[in-house]
Amino acid sequence: MKNKFIYLAIIAAGFASCEPEFENTVDANYTSGDADFTSYVAVGNSLTAGYMDGTVYRVGQTYSFPNLLAQKFALVGGGEFTQPSYAEDVNNLGGIQGLTGTRLVINASVGGVQPIAGSPTITLTPQAMAYNNMGVPGAKSFHLTFPGYGALNPYFARHATSPSATVLGDAMLKTPTFFTNWIGANDVLAYATSGGAQADGVTPAADHNSTGNMNPATYGGNDITNSGVFASVYSSIVTTLTSNGAKGVVCTIPSVTSIPYFTTVKWNPLPAESTISAAPLYSFLSPLTAGRISPLSTTSGSTNPLLIVDEDLTDISSQLVAPFTTFITGYLMSLPDNQLTLTQAQAQAALMAPVAAQLYGKARQATSNDLVVLRASSVIGVEPNPTDPLANPFDVPGVTMPLANMYVLTANEKNKVANATAAYNAAIVSIANNNDLAVADMNSVMNQLVTGLRIETGQLYTANYFSGSATEGLVLFSLDGVHPNARGYAVIANEILKVINEFYNANLPLHNPSYFPGINIVTSN
């Protein structure tokens, strides 16, 4: 399921009141406090698995936050920590043969982000083994208890102990004495990263908080999980994890509004100079769309908003057919070397007008309340036939063709995401309190990104996405815009370590994030 972008979160705490203790001495008085790290198990999704740059790859997986935690747990008696084997990923390309592409890198020779050259060597050869890291990319809350989930998710299929295994059941085979649980992001993030659209990219996904649907077996891949379903499943997961007396940390779900996947592409990125040819279309539509579409700015140096589809708007396509017939007739007659008679142009316009009217029936210009997803950057303004004078005048995405629902999270869709996130987090905190478990409030930490976060070393990180070598060291996100890079995972691990130290009276050292790699840059590809 492709939300293998399945979500993100990152980052770290505010100012420390004293110098933090990084692991730099051999005689430090480290203790486990009230926790027992003999068998540490992590359950979750792609964030737990160590997913970054759009995939899981061999070296990248070593920077998963559970693996980084286990390194510190080992100082106070923590046992062996195992992760699904990616030994066959000899060239660190990531991906799965025939299913997913390779990891993303910045190609310095062209200055852009692209999949690293080569083909995946990772196969679906069954490993049939339970691991300490049971993070499964793509997993939603209810997937952890779903028998046979490996048939739906190749990442779990690679290591499920049997065809009917559950993720949680395999995790319990490790008899955890301590656990982390960071599940739930995909229950709402799949909706957000798809722009609130189904797999076809057009049909709106369902918000089951609104529909009241309590049966996840009927949900689409991008639907928002009902908060009642989430609370019930989450409670069951925690009950199982603690059944043998294990202690642990649960993590709240961060808001999406600060991550690069939603903030890199602006709502108004169109230079006035590049939209001159579209000006007549906007002037034509402006009086017909009741304020949804306004004339374009022609002032040099100014920018114009994207044209988008908003599925929540009333469809006015029927009102546009007749005006479009007239508009298209005039367009056809004005083309260079036009050889159509007026009658022929009117006949063609009569065929094209219903299609054009349907295209703009739910169209409007974007506002600052809309979030444009990262993948839209590859289609905005890309004219399919730029040298063909007879080309469709309505085929430039975001300019003359409204961006599809899959590329934009509207204000209404953002509200659905926010409501679900708040409900999930309320359930997580309540269930943790009822079970005397520590909570790492990733949502609170994440919200600080907007103004910048200063970690224990004094380094300041912001939500700005990678924009060149000058900012490379400030970036905690990987190139998919959703998941952390190695440095980001180190910051996440530190946040959890601080919670463990406080809640369980432990004394564990932190990682120094500056020692970890950031963005992947190659000189050529």
Coordinates of C-alpha atoms in Angstrom, one line a residue:
M1 CA 0.0 0.0 0.0
K2 CA 1.4 3.1 -1.0
N3 CA 1.5 5.0 1.7
K4 CA 4.7 3.8 2.0
F5 CA 5.1 7.2 2.7
I6 CA 3.3 6.5 5.6
Y7 CA 4.2 9.1 7.9
L8 CA 6.5 11.0 9.9
A9 CA 7.4 12.9 12.9
I10 CA 10.6 14.0 14.3
I11 CA 12.4 16.2 16.5
A12 CA 13.5 17.1 19.8
A13 CA 13.0 18.9 23.0
G14 CA 13.6 22.5 23.9
F15 CA 16.4 24.1 25.8
A16 CA 18.1 21.9 28.4
S17 CA 18.6 23.4 31.9
C18 CA 22.0 21.8 32.2
E19 CA 24.6 20.2 29.9
P20 CA 23.2 16.9 28.7
E21 CA 25.1 13.7 29.2
F22 CA 26.2 12.1 26.0
E23 CA 27.9 8.7 26.1
N24 CA 31.5 9.9 26.3
T25 CA 32.8 8.2 29.5
V26 CA 33.2 4.6 30.5
D27 CA 32.5 5.0 34.2
A28 CA 29.3 6.9 34.1
N29 CA 26.7 5.7 36.6
Y30 CA 24.1 4.5 34.1
T31 CA 21.1 2.6 35.5
S32 CA 17.9 1.2 34.1
G33 CA 15.9 2.5 37.1
D34 CA 12.5 0.8 37.3
A35 CA 12.7 -0.5 33.7
D36 CA 13.9 -3.9 32.6
F37 CA 15.4 -3.8 29.1
T38 CA 16.3 -7.6 28.9
S39 CA 13.9 -8.0 26.0
Y40 CA 13.0 -4.7 24.3
V41 CA 10.4 -4.9 21.5
A42 CA 9.2 -2.0 19.3
V43 CA 5.8 -2.1 17.5
G44 CA 4.7 0.5 15.0
N45 CA 4.9 1.5 11.4
S46 CA 7.5 2.9 9.0
L47 CA 8.7 5.4 11.6
T48 CA 9.6 2.4 13.8
A49 CA 11.1 0.4 11.0
G50 CA 13.7 3.0 10.1
Y51 CA 12.1 4.0 6.8
M52 CA 13.7 7.0 5.2
D53 CA 14.1 8.5 1.7
G54 CA 11.0 6.7 0.5
T55 CA 12.0 3.1 1.4
V56 CA 13.8 0.8 3.9
Y57 CA 17.4 0.1 3.0
R58 CA 20.2 -1.8 4.8
V59 CA 22.3 1.0 6.3
G60 CA 19.3 3.3 6.8
Q61 CA 17.6 0.6 8.9
T62 CA 20.5 0.7 11.3
Y63 CA 19.4 4.3 12.3
S64 CA 15.9 3.3 13.3
F65 CA 15.1 4.9 16.6
P66 CA 14.4 1.5 18.3
N67 CA 17.9 0.3 17.3
L68 CA 19.4 3.6 18.6
L69 CA 17.5 3.1 21.9
A70 CA 18.7 -0.5 22.1
Q71 CA 22.3 0.7 21.9
K72 CA 21.7 2.7 25.1
F73 CA 19.7 -0.1 26.8
A74 CA 22.7 -2.4 26.3
L75 CA 24.7 -0.2 28.7
V76 CA 22.4 -1.2 31.5
G77 CA 21.7 -4.9 30.8
G78 CA 19.6 -4.6 27.6
G79 CA 19.6 -7.9 25.6
E80 CA 20.1 -8.5 22.0
F81 CA 18.1 -6.4 19.6
T82 CA 17.2 -7.8 16.2
Q83 CA 15.7 -6.2 13.1
P84 CA 14.3 -7.8 9.9
S85 CA 17.3 -8.8 7.7
Y86 CA 18.1 -6.5 4.8
A87 CA 21.5 -8.2 4.2
E88 CA 20.5 -8.9 0.5
D89 CA 20.4 -5.1 0.0
V90 CA 24.1 -5.2 -0.9
N91 CA 24.2 -1.8 -2.7
N92 CA 21.9 0.1 -0.2
L93 CA 19.3 0.8 -2.9
G94 CA 16.3 -0.2 -0.8
G95 CA 13.0 -1.1 -2.4
I96 CA 11.5 -4.5 -3.0
Q97 CA 12.0 -6.3 -6.3
G98 CA 9.0 -5.7 -8.6
L99 CA 7.1 -3.7 -6.0
T100 CA 8.8 -0.5 -4.9
G101 CA 11.5 1.7 -6.3
T102 CA 14.9 2.6 -4.9
R103 CA 15.7 5.2 -2.3
L104 CA 15.7 8.9 -3.0
V105 CA 19.0 10.9 -3.2
I106 CA 20.0 14.4 -4.3
N107 CA 21.9 14.2 -7.5
A108 CA 24.4 17.1 -7.2
S109 CA 25.0 17.1 -11.0
V110 CA 21.5 18.0 -11.8
G111 CA 20.5 19.6 -8.5
G112 CA 17.4 17.5 -8.0
V113 CA 15.9 14.7 -6.0
Q114 CA 15.6 11.3 -7.8
P115 CA 15.6 7.6 -7.1
I116 CA 19.2 6.3 -6.9
A117 CA 20.2 4.4 -10.1
G118 CA 19.9 0.6 -10.0
S119 CA 17.3 -2.1 -9.3
P120 CA 16.3 -3.4 -5.9
T121 CA 17.9 -6.7 -4.7
I122 CA 15.5 -7.1 -1.8
T123 CA 13.2 -10.1 -2.3
L124 CA 10.2 -11.5 -0.6
T125 CA 12.0 -14.7 0.5
P126 CA 10.3 -15.6 3.8
Q127 CA 12.4 -15.2 6.9
A128 CA 9.7 -16.6 9.1
M129 CA 11.2 -15.0 12.2
A130 CA 10.0 -12.7 15.0
Y131 CA 12.2 -9.7 15.5
N132 CA 12.6 -7.1 18.3
N133 CA 11.8 -4.4 15.8
M134 CA 8.3 -5.1 14.6
G135 CA 7.8 -1.8 12.9
V136 CA 5.9 -2.5 9.6
P137 CA 5.8 0.2 6.9
G138 CA 2.2 0.9 5.9
A139 CA 0.6 -0.5 9.0
K140 CA -2.4 1.1 10.6
S141 CA -3.5 0.4 14.2
F142 CA -5.9 -2.4 13.4
H143 CA -3.4 -4.1 11.1
L144 CA -1.3 -5.1 14.1
T145 CA -3.9 -7.6 15.2
F146 CA -5.1 -8.7 11.7
P147 CA -4.3 -12.4 11.0
G148 CA -2.6 -13.0 7.7
Y149 CA -1.6 -9.3 7.3
G150 CA 1.5 -10.5 5.4
A151 CA -0.8 -11.2 2.4
L152 CA -1.6 -7.4 2.3
N153 CA 1.8 -6.0 3.2
P154 CA 5.1 -7.2 1.6
Y155 CA 7.2 -5.7 4.4
F156 CA 5.5 -8.0 7.0
A157 CA 5.3 -10.9 4.5
R158 CA 9.2 -11.0 4.5
H159 CA 9.4 -12.0 8.1
A160 CA 6.0 -13.2 9.3
T161 CA 6.4 -16.4 11.2
S162 CA 3.5 -18.0 9.4
P163 CA 0.9 -17.0 6.7
S164 CA -1.7 -16.4 9.5
A165 CA 0.6 -14.5 11.8
T166 CA -0.2 -11.1 13.3
V167 CA 2.3 -8.4 13.8
L168 CA 1.5 -8.2 17.5
G169 CA 1.5 -12.0 17.9
D170 CA 5.0 -12.2 16.4
A171 CA 6.1 -9.3 18.7
M172 CA 5.0 -11.2 21.7
L173 CA 7.1 -14.2 20.7
K174 CA 10.0 -12.1 22.0
T175 CA 8.4 -12.0 25.5
P176 CA 9.0 -8.3 25.9
T177 CA 10.1 -6.8 29.2
F178 CA 10.0 -3.3 27.8
F179 CA 8.4 -1.9 24.6
T180 CA 7.8 1.2 22.6
N181 CA 4.5 1.6 20.7
W182 CA 4.3 4.2 18.0
I183 CA 1.3 3.1 15.9
G184 CA -1.6 5.2 14.6
A185 CA 0.0 7.7 12.2
N186 CA -1.2 5.9 9.1
D187 CA -4.7 5.8 10.5
V188 CA -4.9 9.5 9.5
L189 CA -1.7 10.2 7.5
A190 CA -2.7 8.0 4.6
Y191 CA -5.6 10.3 4.1
A192 CA -3.4 13.4 4.5
T193 CA -0.6 12.4 2.2
S194 CA -3.0 11.4 -0.5
G195 CA -4.7 14.8 -0.4
G196 CA -7.8 13.2 1.1
A197 CA -8.2 11.0 -2.1
Q198 CA -8.7 7.3 -2.7
A199 CA -6.2 5.2 -4.7
D200 CA -7.5 6.6 -8.0
G201 CA -6.4 10.1 -6.9
V202 CA -9.8 11.6 -7.6
T203 CA -12.5 10.0 -5.5
P204 CA -12.5 11.5 -1.9
A205 CA -11.5 9.2 0.9
A206 CA -13.9 8.7 3.8
D207 CA -13.6 10.1 7.2
H208 CA -15.0 7.4 9.4
N209 CA -15.2 9.7 12.4
S210 CA -18.0 11.4 10.4
T211 CA -19.5 8.2 8.8
G212 CA -19.6 6.3 12.1
N213 CA -18.3 3.2 10.4
M214 CA -16.9 0.9 13.0
N215 CA -15.9 -1.9 10.6
P216 CA -12.3 -1.4 9.4
A217 CA -12.6 -4.3 7.1
T218 CA -14.7 -2.0 4.9
Y219 CA -12.2 0.9 4.9
G220 CA -10.4 2.1 1.8
G221 CA -6.6 2.3 2.0
N222 CA -6.6 6.1 2.5
D223 CA -9.7 6.3 4.8
I224 CA -9.5 7.9 8.3
T225 CA -9.9 5.3 11.0
N226 CA -12.9 5.9 13.3
S227 CA -11.6 7.2 16.6
G228 CA -13.7 4.6 18.5
V229 CA -12.1 1.8 16.5
F230 CA -8.7 3.3 17.1
A231 CA -9.2 3.5 20.9
S232 CA -10.5 0.0 21.1
V233 CA -7.6 -1.5 19.0
Y234 CA -5.0 0.6 20.8
S235 CA -6.3 -0.5 24.2
S236 CA -6.1 -4.2 23.0
I237 CA -2.5 -3.7 21.8
V238 CA -1.4 -2.2 25.1
T239 CA -3.2 -4.9 27.1
T240 CA -1.3 -7.5 25.1
L241 CA 2.1 -5.8 25.4
T242 CA 1.8 -5.4 29.2
S243 CA 0.3 -8.9 29.8
N244 CA 3.6 -10.3 31.1
G245 CA 4.3 -7.2 33.2
A246 CA 6.3 -5.3 30.6
K247 CA 6.7 -1.5 31.0
G248 CA 7.1 0.8 28.1
V249 CA 6.7 4.1 26.2
V250 CA 3.8 5.1 23.9
C251 CA 4.2 7.9 21.5
T252 CA 1.5 10.4 20.4
I253 CA 0.8 11.1 16.8
P254 CA 2.2 14.4 15.4
S255 CA 0.2 16.9 13.4
V256 CA 1.0 16.9 9.7
T257 CA 1.0 20.7 9.2
S258 CA 4.7 21.3 9.9
I259 CA 6.3 18.5 7.8
P260 CA 8.0 19.2 4.5
Y261 CA 5.6 16.9 2.6
F262 CA 3.0 19.6 3.1
T263 CA 5.0 22.8 3.4
T264 CA 7.5 22.7 0.6
V265 CA 5.2 23.4 -2.3
K266 CA 3.5 26.7 -1.8
W267 CA -0.2 27.4 -2.6
N268 CA 0.8 30.4 -4.8
P269 CA 3.9 29.4 -6.7
L270 CA 3.0 30.6 -10.2
P271 CA 5.1 33.6 -11.4
A272 CA 2.9 36.2 -13.1
E273 CA 5.2 36.0 -16.2
S274 CA 4.5 32.3 -16.7
T275 CA 0.7 32.6 -16.6
I276 CA 0.1 35.3 -19.2
S277 CA -1.3 32.9 -21.7
A278 CA -3.8 31.6 -19.1
A279 CA -5.1 35.1 -18.3
P280 CA -8.0 35.0 -20.8
L281 CA -9.3 31.7 -19.4
Y282 CA -9.3 33.2 -15.8
S283 CA -11.0 36.4 -17.0
F284 CA -13.7 34.3 -18.7
L285 CA -14.2 32.1 -15.6
S286 CA -14.2 34.8 -13.0
P287 CA -17.7 36.1 -13.4
L288 CA -19.1 32.5 -13.8
T289 CA -17.7 30.9 -10.6
A290 CA -19.0 33.1 -7.8
G291 CA -15.7 34.1 -6.4
R292 CA -14.0 30.7 -6.7
I293 CA -11.7 32.0 -9.5
S294 CA -10.3 35.5 -9.9
P295 CA -8.4 37.1 -12.7
L296 CA -4.6 36.5 -12.6
S297 CA -2.1 39.1 -11.5
T298 CA 0.0 40.4 -14.4
T299 CA 2.3 42.4 -12.2
S300 CA 6.0 41.5 -12.8
G301 CA 7.5 39.7 -9.8
S302 CA 4.1 38.7 -8.3
T303 CA 2.8 35.2 -8.0
N304 CA -0.6 33.6 -8.6
P305 CA -2.3 30.8 -6.7
L306 CA -2.7 27.3 -8.0
L307 CA -5.9 26.2 -9.6
I308 CA -7.2 23.1 -7.7
V309 CA -10.2 20.7 -7.4
D310 CA -12.1 21.0 -4.2
E311 CA -14.4 18.0 -3.8
D312 CA -16.4 19.8 -1.1
L313 CA -17.6 22.5 -3.5
T314 CA -21.0 22.4 -5.1
D315 CA -20.7 21.2 -8.7
I316 CA -21.5 24.1 -11.1
S317 CA -20.5 22.3 -14.3
S318 CA -24.0 22.4 -15.8
Q319 CA -23.9 26.2 -15.6
L320 CA -20.6 26.4 -17.5
V321 CA -21.5 24.4 -20.7
A322 CA -23.1 27.1 -22.7
P323 CA -20.5 29.8 -21.8
F324 CA -17.7 27.3 -22.6
T325 CA -19.2 26.6 -26.0
T326 CA -18.9 30.3 -26.9
F327 CA -15.4 30.6 -25.3
I328 CA -14.0 27.5 -27.1
T329 CA -15.5 28.6 -30.4
G330 CA -13.6 31.8 -30.1
Y331 CA -10.4 30.0 -29.1
L332 CA -10.5 27.7 -32.1
M333 CA -11.1 30.5 -34.5
S334 CA -8.1 32.4 -33.0
L335 CA -5.6 29.6 -33.5
P336 CA -2.7 30.2 -35.9
D337 CA -3.4 28.8 -39.4
N338 CA -7.0 28.0 -38.4
Q339 CA -8.8 26.4 -41.3
L340 CA -12.1 25.8 -39.6
T341 CA -15.3 27.6 -40.6
L342 CA -17.3 29.2 -37.9
T343 CA -19.8 26.4 -38.2
Q344 CA -17.1 23.7 -37.8
A345 CA -15.6 25.5 -34.8
Q346 CA -19.0 25.7 -33.1
A347 CA -19.5 22.0 -33.7
Q348 CA -16.2 21.1 -32.2
A349 CA -16.8 23.5 -29.3
A350 CA -20.2 21.8 -28.6
L351 CA -18.3 18.5 -28.1
M352 CA -15.5 20.0 -26.0
A353 CA -17.6 22.3 -23.8
P354 CA -19.2 19.6 -21.5
V355 CA -15.8 18.1 -20.9
A356 CA -14.3 21.6 -20.0
A357 CA -17.3 22.4 -17.9
Q358 CA -16.9 19.2 -15.9
L359 CA -13.2 20.1 -15.4
Y360 CA -14.0 23.4 -13.7
G361 CA -17.3 22.4 -12.0
K362 CA -15.5 22.0 -8.6
A363 CA -12.5 24.2 -9.3
R364 CA -11.2 27.1 -7.3
Q365 CA -7.9 28.9 -6.7
A366 CA -5.9 27.7 -3.7
T367 CA -5.6 29.8 -0.6
S368 CA -3.1 29.9 2.3
N369 CA -5.4 27.5 4.2
D370 CA -4.6 24.7 1.7
L371 CA -1.6 22.4 1.8
V372 CA -0.1 21.2 -1.5
V373 CA 1.6 17.8 -1.2
L374 CA 5.3 17.4 -2.2
R375 CA 4.6 15.1 -5.2
A376 CA 2.6 17.9 -6.8
S377 CA 6.0 19.6 -7.6
S378 CA 6.6 17.2 -10.4
V379 CA 3.3 18.0 -12.3
I380 CA 2.6 21.7 -11.6
G381 CA 3.0 23.7 -14.8
V382 CA 4.2 20.8 -16.8
E383 CA 2.5 21.3 -20.2
P384 CA 2.2 18.0 -22.1
N385 CA 2.5 19.5 -25.6
P386 CA 4.2 22.9 -25.2
T387 CA 5.0 23.2 -29.0
D388 CA 1.7 22.1 -30.4
P389 CA -0.5 25.2 -31.2
L390 CA -3.6 22.9 -31.4
A391 CA -2.9 21.4 -28.0
N392 CA -5.7 21.2 -25.4
P393 CA -5.8 24.7 -23.8
F394 CA -6.9 23.2 -20.5
D395 CA -4.1 20.7 -19.9
V396 CA -1.5 22.5 -17.8
P397 CA -1.8 21.2 -14.2
G398 CA -2.3 23.8 -11.6
V399 CA -2.6 26.6 -14.2
T400 CA -5.3 25.8 -16.7
M401 CA -6.1 22.3 -15.4
P402 CA -7.2 22.1 -11.8
L403 CA -4.8 20.0 -9.7
A404 CA -6.5 16.8 -8.7
N405 CA -7.8 16.1 -5.2
M406 CA -4.8 13.8 -4.6
Y407 CA -2.4 16.8 -4.7
V408 CA -4.1 19.2 -2.2
L409 CA -5.2 18.9 1.4
T410 CA -7.9 21.5 1.6
A411 CA -8.9 23.4 4.8
N412 CA -11.8 21.1 5.3
E413 CA -9.7 18.0 4.8
K414 CA -7.1 19.5 7.2
N415 CA -9.8 19.9 9.8
K416 CA -10.7 16.2 9.5
V417 CA -7.1 15.3 10.0
A418 CA -6.7 17.5 13.0
N419 CA -9.9 16.2 14.6
A420 CA -8.8 12.6 14.2
T421 CA -5.3 13.2 15.4
A422 CA -6.7 14.9 18.5
A423 CA -9.0 12.0 19.2
Y424 CA -6.3 9.4 18.7
N425 CA -3.9 11.3 21.0
A426 CA -6.5 11.6 23.7
A427 CA -7.0 7.9 23.6
I428 CA -3.3 7.2 23.7
V429 CA -2.7 9.4 26.7
S430 CA -5.8 8.0 28.5
I431 CA -4.8 4.3 27.9
A432 CA -1.2 5.0 28.9
N433 CA -2.4 6.6 32.2
N434 CA -4.6 3.7 32.9
N435 CA -1.7 1.3 32.4
D436 CA 0.9 3.4 34.2
L437 CA 3.0 3.8 31.0
A438 CA 5.2 6.7 29.9
V439 CA 4.1 9.0 27.1
A440 CA 6.5 10.6 24.6
D441 CA 4.4 13.5 23.3
M442 CA 5.7 13.7 19.8
N443 CA 2.7 15.8 18.8
S444 CA 3.8 18.6 21.2
V445 CA 7.4 18.3 20.2
M446 CA 6.5 18.4 16.5
N447 CA 4.4 21.6 16.9
Q448 CA 7.6 23.4 18.0
L449 CA 9.1 23.0 14.5
V450 CA 7.2 26.0 13.1
T451 CA 9.4 28.4 15.1
G452 CA 12.5 26.1 15.3
L453 CA 13.8 23.6 17.8
R454 CA 17.0 23.9 19.7
I455 CA 18.3 20.5 20.9
E456 CA 20.7 19.7 23.7
T457 CA 23.8 20.5 21.6
G458 CA 22.6 24.0 21.0
Q459 CA 21.9 23.3 17.3
L460 CA 18.7 24.9 15.9
Y461 CA 16.6 22.9 13.5
T462 CA 13.6 24.2 11.6
A463 CA 10.8 22.8 9.4
N464 CA 12.5 24.1 6.2
Y465 CA 13.1 21.4 3.7
F466 CA 16.5 20.8 2.1
S467 CA 17.2 23.7 -0.2
G468 CA 21.0 23.5 -0.7
S469 CA 24.3 22.9 1.1
A470 CA 23.8 25.9 3.4
T471 CA 20.8 24.2 5.1
E472 CA 21.9 20.6 4.8
G473 CA 23.0 20.4 8.5
L474 CA 19.7 21.8 9.7
V475 CA 17.5 19.1 8.2
L476 CA 16.0 16.3 10.2
F477 CA 13.8 15.0 7.4
S478 CA 14.7 12.5 4.7
L479 CA 14.0 13.2 1.0
D480 CA 10.5 11.8 1.0
G481 CA 9.5 14.8 3.1
V482 CA 7.7 12.6 5.6
H483 CA 10.2 10.4 7.4
P484 CA 13.3 11.5 9.4
N485 CA 16.8 11.0 8.2
A486 CA 19.4 9.4 10.5
R487 CA 19.9 12.6 12.4
G488 CA 16.2 12.9 12.9
Y489 CA 15.9 9.4 14.2
A490 CA 18.6 10.2 16.7
V491 CA 16.6 13.2 17.9
I492 CA 13.5 11.0 18.3
A493 CA 15.5 8.4 20.2
N494 CA 16.7 11.1 22.6
E495 CA 13.2 12.3 23.2
I496 CA 12.2 8.8 24.2
L497 CA 15.3 8.4 26.3
K498 CA 14.5 11.6 28.2
V499 CA 11.0 10.3 28.9
I500 CA 12.4 6.9 30.1
N501 CA 14.9 8.7 32.4
E502 CA 12.2 10.8 34.0
F503 CA 9.3 8.3 34.2
Y504 CA 11.3 5.1 35.1
N505 CA 14.0 6.8 37.2
A506 CA 16.6 5.6 34.8
N507 CA 19.9 7.2 33.9
L508 CA 20.7 6.7 30.2
P509 CA 22.9 8.8 28.1
L510 CA 21.7 10.5 24.9
H511 CA 22.9 10.3 21.4
N512 CA 24.7 13.3 19.8
P513 CA 22.6 14.0 16.6
S514 CA 25.4 15.9 15.0
Y515 CA 27.3 12.6 14.7
F516 CA 24.7 11.1 12.4
P517 CA 24.4 11.6 8.6
G518 CA 21.8 13.9 7.2
I519 CA 20.6 14.2 3.6
N520 CA 21.9 11.7 1.0
I521 CA 23.8 13.6 -1.7
V522 CA 25.5 11.9 -4.7
T523 CA 27.9 13.6 -7.1
S524 CA 26.2 11.8 -10.1
N525 CA 23.6 9.2 -10.6

